[in-house]
CSV table of C-alpha atoms in Angstrom, one decimal:
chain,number,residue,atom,x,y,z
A,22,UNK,CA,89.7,119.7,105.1
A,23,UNK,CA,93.4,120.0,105.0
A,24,UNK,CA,95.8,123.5,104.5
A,25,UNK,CA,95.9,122.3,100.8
A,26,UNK,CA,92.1,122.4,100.7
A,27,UNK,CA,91.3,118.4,100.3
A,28,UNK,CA,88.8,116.1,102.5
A,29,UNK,CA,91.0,114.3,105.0
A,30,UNK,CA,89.8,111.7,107.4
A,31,UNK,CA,92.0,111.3,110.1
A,32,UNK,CA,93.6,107.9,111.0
A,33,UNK,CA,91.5,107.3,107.7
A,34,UNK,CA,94.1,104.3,106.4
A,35,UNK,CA,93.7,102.7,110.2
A,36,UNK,CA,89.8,102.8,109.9
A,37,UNK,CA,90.2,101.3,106.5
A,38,UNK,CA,92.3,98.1,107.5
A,39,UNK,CA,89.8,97.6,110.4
A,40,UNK,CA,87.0,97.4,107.9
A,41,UNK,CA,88.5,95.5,105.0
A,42,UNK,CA,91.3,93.0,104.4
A,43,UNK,CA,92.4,91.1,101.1
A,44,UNK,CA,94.1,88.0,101.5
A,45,UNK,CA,95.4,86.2,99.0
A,46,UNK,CA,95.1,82.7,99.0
A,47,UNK,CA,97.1,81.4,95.8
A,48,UNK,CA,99.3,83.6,94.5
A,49,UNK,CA,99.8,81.4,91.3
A,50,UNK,CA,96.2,81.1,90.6
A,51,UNK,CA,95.7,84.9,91.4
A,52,UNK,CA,92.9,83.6,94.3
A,53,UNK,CA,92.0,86.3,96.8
A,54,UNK,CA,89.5,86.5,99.8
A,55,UNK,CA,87.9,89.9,100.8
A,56,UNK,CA,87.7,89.9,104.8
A,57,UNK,CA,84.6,92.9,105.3
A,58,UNK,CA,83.8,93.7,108.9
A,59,UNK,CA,79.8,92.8,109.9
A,60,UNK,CA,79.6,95.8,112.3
A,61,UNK,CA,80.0,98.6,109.6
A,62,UNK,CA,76.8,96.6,107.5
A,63,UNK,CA,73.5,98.2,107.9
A,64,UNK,CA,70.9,95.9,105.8
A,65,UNK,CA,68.1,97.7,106.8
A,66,UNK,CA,66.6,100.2,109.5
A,67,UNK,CA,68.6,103.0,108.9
A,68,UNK,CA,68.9,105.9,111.5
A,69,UNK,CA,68.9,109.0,109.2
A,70,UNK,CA,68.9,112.4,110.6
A,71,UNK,CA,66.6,115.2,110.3
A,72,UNK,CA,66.2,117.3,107.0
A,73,UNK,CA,68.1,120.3,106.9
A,74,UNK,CA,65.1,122.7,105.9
A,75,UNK,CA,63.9,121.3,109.8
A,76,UNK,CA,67.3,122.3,111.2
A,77,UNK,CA,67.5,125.8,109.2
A,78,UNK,CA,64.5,127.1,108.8
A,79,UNK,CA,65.2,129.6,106.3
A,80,UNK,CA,66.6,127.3,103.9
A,81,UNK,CA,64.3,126.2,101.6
A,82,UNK,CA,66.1,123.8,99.7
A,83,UNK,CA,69.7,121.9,99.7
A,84,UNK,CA,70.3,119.3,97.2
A,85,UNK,CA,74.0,118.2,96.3
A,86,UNK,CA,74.5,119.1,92.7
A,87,UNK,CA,78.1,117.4,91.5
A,88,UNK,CA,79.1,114.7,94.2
A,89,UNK,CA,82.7,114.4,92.2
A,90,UNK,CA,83.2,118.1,93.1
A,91,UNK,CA,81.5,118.5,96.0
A,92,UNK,CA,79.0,121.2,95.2
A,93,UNK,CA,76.2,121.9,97.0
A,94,UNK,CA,73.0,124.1,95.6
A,95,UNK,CA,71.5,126.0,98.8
A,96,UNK,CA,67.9,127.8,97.9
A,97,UNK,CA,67.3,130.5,100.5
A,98,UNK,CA,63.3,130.5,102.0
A,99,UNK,CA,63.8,134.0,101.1
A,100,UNK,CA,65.5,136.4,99.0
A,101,UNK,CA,65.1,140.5,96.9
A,102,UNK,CA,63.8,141.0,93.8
A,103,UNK,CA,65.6,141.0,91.4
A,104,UNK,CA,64.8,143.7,88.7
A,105,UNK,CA,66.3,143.5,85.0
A,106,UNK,CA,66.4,146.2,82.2
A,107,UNK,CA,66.7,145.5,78.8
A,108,UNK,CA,67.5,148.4,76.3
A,109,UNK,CA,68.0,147.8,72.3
A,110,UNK,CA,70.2,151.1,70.7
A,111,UNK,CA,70.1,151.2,67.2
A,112,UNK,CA,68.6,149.0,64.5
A,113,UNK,CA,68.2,145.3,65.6
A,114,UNK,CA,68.8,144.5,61.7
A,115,UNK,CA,65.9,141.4,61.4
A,116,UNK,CA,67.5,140.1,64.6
A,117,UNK,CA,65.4,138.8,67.4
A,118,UNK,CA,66.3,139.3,71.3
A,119,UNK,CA,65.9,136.7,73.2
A,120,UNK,CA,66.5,136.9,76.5
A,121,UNK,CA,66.4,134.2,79.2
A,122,UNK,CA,65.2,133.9,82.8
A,123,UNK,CA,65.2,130.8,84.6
A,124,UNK,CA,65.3,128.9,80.9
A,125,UNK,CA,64.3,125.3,82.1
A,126,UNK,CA,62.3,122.9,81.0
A,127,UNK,CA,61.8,119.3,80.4
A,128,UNK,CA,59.8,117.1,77.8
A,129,UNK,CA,59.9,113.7,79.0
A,130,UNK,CA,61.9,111.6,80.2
A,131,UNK,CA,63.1,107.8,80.7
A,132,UNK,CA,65.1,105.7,83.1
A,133,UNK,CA,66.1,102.9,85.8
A,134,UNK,CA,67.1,103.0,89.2
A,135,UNK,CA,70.2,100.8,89.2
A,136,UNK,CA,71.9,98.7,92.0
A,137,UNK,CA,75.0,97.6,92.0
A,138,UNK,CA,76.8,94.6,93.4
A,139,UNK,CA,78.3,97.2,96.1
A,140,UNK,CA,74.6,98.4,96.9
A,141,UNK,CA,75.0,101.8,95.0
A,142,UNK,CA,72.3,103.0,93.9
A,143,UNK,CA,71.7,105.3,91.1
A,144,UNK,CA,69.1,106.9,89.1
A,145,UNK,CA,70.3,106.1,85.1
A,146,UNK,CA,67.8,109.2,83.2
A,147,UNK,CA,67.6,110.7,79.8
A,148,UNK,CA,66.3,113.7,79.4
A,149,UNK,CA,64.6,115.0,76.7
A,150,UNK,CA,64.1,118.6,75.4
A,151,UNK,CA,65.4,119.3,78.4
A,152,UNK,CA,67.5,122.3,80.1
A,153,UNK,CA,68.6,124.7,83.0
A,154,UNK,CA,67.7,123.7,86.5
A,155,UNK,CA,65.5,120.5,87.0
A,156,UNK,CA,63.8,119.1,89.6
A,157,UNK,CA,63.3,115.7,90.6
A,158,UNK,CA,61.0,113.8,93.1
A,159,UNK,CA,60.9,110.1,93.6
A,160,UNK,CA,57.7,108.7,94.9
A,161,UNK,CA,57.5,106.2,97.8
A,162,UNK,CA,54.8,103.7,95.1
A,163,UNK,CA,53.7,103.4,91.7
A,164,UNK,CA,51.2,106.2,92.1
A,165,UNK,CA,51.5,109.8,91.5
A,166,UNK,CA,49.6,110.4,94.7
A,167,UNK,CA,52.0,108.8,97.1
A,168,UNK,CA,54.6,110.4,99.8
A,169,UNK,CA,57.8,111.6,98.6
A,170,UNK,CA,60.6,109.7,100.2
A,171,UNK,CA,63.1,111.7,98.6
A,172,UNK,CA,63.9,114.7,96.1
A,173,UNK,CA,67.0,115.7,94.0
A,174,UNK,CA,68.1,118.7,91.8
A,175,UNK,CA,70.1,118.3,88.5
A,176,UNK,CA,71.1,120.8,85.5
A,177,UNK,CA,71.3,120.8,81.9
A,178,UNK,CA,74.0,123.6,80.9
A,179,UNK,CA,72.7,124.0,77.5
A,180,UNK,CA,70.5,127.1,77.0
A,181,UNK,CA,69.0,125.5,74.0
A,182,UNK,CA,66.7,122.7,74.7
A,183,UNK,CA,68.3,119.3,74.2
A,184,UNK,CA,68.3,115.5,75.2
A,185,UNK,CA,70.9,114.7,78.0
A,186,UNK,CA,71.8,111.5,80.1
A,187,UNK,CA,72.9,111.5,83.4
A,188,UNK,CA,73.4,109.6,86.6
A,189,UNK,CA,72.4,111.0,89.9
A,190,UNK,CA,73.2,108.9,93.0
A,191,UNK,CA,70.1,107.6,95.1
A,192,UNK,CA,70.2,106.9,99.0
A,193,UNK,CA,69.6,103.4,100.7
A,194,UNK,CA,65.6,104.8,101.2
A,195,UNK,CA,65.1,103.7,97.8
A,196,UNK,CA,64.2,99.9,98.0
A,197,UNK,CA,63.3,97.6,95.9
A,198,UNK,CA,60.5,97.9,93.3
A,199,UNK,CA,59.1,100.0,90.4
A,200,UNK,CA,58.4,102.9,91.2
A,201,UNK,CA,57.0,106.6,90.5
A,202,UNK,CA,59.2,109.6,89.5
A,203,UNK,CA,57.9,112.8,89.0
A,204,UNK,CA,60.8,115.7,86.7
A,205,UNK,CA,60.1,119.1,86.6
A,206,UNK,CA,61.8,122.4,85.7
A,207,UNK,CA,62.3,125.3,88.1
A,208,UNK,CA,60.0,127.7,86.8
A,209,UNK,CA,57.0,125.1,86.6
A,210,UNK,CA,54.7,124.1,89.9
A,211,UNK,CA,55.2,120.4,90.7
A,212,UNK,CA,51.5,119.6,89.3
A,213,UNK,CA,53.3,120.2,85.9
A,214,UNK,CA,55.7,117.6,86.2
A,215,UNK,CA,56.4,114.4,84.0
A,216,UNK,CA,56.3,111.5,85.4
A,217,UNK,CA,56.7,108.0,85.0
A,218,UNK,CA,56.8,104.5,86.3
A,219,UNK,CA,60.8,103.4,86.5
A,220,UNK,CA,62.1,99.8,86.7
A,221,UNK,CA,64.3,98.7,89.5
A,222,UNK,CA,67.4,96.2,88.9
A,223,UNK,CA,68.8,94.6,91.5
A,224,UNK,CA,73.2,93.2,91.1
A,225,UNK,CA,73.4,90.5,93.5
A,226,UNK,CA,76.1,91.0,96.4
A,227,UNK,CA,79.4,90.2,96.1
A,228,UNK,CA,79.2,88.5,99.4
A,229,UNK,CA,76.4,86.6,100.6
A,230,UNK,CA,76.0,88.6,104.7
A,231,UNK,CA,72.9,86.4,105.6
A,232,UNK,CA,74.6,83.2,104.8
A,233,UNK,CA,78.3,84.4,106.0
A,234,UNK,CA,79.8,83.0,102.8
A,235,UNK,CA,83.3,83.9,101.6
A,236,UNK,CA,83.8,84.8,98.0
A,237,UNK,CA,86.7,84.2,96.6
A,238,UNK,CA,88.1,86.2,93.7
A,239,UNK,CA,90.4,85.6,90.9
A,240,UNK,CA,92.9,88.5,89.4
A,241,UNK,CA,92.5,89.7,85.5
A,242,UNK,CA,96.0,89.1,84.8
A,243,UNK,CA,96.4,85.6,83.5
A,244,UNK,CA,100.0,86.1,82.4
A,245,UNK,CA,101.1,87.2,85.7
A,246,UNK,CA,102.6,85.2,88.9
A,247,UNK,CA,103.8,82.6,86.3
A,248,UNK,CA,107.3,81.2,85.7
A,249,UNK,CA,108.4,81.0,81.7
A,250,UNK,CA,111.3,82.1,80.1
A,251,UNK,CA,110.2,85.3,79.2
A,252,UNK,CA,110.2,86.3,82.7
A,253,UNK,CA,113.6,85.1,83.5
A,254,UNK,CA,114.9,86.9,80.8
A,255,UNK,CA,113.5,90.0,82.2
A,256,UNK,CA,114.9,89.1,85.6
A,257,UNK,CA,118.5,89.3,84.3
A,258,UNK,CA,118.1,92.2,82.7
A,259,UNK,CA,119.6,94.6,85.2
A,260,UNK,CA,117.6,97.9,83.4
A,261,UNK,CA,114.5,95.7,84.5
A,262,UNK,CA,115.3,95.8,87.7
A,263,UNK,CA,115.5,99.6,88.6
A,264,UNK,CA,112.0,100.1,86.9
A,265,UNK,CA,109.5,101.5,88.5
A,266,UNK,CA,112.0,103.4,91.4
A,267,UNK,CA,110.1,106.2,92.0
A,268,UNK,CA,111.6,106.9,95.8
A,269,UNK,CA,114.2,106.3,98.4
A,270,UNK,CA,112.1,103.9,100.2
A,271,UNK,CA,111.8,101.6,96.9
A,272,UNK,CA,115.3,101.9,96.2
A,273,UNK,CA,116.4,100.6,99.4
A,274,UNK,CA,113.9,97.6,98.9
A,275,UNK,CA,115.3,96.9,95.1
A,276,UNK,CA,119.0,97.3,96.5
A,277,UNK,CA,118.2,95.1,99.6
A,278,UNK,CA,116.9,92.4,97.1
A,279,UNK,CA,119.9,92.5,94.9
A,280,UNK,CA,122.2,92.1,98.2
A,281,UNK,CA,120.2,89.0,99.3
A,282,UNK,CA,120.1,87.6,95.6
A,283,UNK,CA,124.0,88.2,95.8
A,284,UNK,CA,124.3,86.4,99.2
A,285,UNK,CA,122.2,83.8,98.5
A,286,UNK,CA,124.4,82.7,94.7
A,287,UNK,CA,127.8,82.9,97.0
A,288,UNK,CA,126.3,80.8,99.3
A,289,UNK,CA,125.5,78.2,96.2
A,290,UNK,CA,128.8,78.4,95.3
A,291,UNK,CA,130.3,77.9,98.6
A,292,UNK,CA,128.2,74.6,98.8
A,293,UNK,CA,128.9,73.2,95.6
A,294,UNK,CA,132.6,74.0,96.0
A,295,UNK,CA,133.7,73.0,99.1
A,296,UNK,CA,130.8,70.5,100.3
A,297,UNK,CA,128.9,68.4,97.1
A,298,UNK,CA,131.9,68.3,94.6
A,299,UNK,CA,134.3,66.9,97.3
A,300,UNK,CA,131.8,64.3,98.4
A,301,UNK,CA,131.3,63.5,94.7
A,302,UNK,CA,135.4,63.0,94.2
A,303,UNK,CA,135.2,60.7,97.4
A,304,UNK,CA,132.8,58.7,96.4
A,305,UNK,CA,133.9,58.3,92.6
A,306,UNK,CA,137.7,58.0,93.4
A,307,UNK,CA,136.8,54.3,95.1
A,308,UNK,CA,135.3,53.1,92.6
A,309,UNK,CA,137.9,54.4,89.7
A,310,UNK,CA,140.6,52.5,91.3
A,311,UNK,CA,138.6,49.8,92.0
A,312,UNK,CA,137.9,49.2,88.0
A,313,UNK,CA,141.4,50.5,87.1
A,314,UNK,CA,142.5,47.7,89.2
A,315,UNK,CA,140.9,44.9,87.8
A,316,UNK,CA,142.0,46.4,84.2
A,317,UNK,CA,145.7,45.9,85.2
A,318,UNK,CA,145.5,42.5,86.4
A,319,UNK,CA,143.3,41.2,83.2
A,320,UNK,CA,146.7,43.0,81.3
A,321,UNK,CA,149.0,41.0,83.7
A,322,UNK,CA,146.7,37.6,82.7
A,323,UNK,CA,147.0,38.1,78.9
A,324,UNK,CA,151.0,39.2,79.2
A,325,UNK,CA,151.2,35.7,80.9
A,326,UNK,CA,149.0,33.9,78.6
A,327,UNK,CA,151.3,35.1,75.5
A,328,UNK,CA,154.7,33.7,77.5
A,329,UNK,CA,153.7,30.7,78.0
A,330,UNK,CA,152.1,30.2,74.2
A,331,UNK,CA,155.9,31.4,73.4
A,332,UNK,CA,157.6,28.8,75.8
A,333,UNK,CA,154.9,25.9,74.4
A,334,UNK,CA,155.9,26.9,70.6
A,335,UNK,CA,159.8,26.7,71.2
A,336,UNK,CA,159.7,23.7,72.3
């Protein structure tokens, strides 16, 4: 964590780039190739550490409640009473007290376990008649009599029972295949949970790792990289040009474009001027006097032509 309070990974951007690249291979067609490093791919054997209720003995529980937020639910092995007092002064009028402690509880339940092309997992649940704090098992097979392989916590903030969806993340142990999951609230022993058999869908992978394939992608912009008229029009449209300046460094980078922009239509003009329109003169000038000559001298043949008719009719 940071002095502002935010998760920081040092030389995280340098880890990044070593990891992943984008290339992109037609800019026109808006083809790119992702470059993934094999090294940071683990397909399968996973080296996961030990459970924390092992490390800390007198925790008796941990589960991570909002990963967005980064809260974490800690359940100590131990704890005091806790004793509460309820006193009613005055007429309740035909009103009922109700009070609640530990208000949770679950009806049923449906669901998949969903993989994505990124090999997320996650456990896609509705709830019904559900609320307060509820517990979660996910069983290693189809039977309710297998090993747990691994456990979560969720919460319904409604004191009111209700029906609720939700997605809570799943780690890599959960493979491939149906399988049992057990739901229970907080105040019920696990022999009272729900469960039920929940369907497993598989997203293929982006990139094929076993056959060392490259996948090529193409952008979502079809209009972009593409040279119309609408797009030179914007390009001479000097507003268009300081939009999206939000800092020094981009100004610099817009100003240095304009410079070289300006540089390169003097150096057009230079050419044109003193290189192709002189050659052009040269090599048109020849063949101007060339025709203007033969013009005067079919001039000179007719003049002739007339004097001598003239001569021929005096006498």
């Amino acid at each position: 964590m940071d002095e502002n309070g935010k998760f920081h990974v040092n030389n995280g951007i340098v880890k990044m780039e070593e990891i992943y690249k984008a290339k992109v291979k037609n800019c026109h067609e808006q083809t790119y190739r992702s470059i993934f490093n094999a090294k940071n791919y683990l397909p399968g054997n996973f080296n996961l550490s030990r459970p924390l209720e092992m490390v800390y003995p007198w925790i008796q529980s941990a589960r991570i409640y909002d990963g967005s937020q980064r809260q974490v639910i800690v359940t100590h092995a131990e704890g005091s009473n806790l004793h509460v007092t309820l006193q009613v002064h005055g007429e309740v009028g035909g009103n009922r007290l109700v009070f609640f402690h530990n208000a949770s509880r679950i009806s049923d339940f449906t669901g998949t376990i969903i993989v994505d092309s990124r090999s997320n997992r996650y456990f896609n649940v509705t709830m019904y008649g559900a609320s307060g704090k509820i517990n979660g098992a996910v069983k290693y097979s189809t039977e309710r009599i297998s090993d747990e392989i691994f456990s979560f916590t969720t919460y319904v903030h409604d004191l009111n029972a209700s029906n609720r969806s939700m997605i809570i993340p799943m780690p890599a142990i959960v493979d491939s295949g149906s399988r049992m999951i057990c739901m229970y609230a907080d105040e019920q022993r696990e022999e009272q949970a729900v469960c039920r058999i929940i369907q497993y869908y598989e997203t293929p992978l982006e990139i094929d790792i076993e056959r060392n394939t490259w996948h090529e992608m193409v952008g979502s912009c079809p209009s972009c990289n593409q040279i119309n008229f609408t797009g030179i029009s914007r390009f001479l449209n000097p507003m268009s040009w300081v939009n999206g300046v939000s800092s020094l460094g981009e100004f610099v980078m817009m100003a240095t474009d304009v410079l070289m922009y300006i540089c390169v239509l003097v150096v057009v003009y230079v050419i044109l001027t003193k290189i192709v329109i002189p050659i052009c003169k040269c090599w048109i000038c020849p063949m101007y006097i060339m025709s203007h000559k033969k013009s005067k001298s079919k001039k000179r043949e007719k003049a002739r032509q007339s004097a001598n008719d003239e001569r021929d009719a005096r006498v």
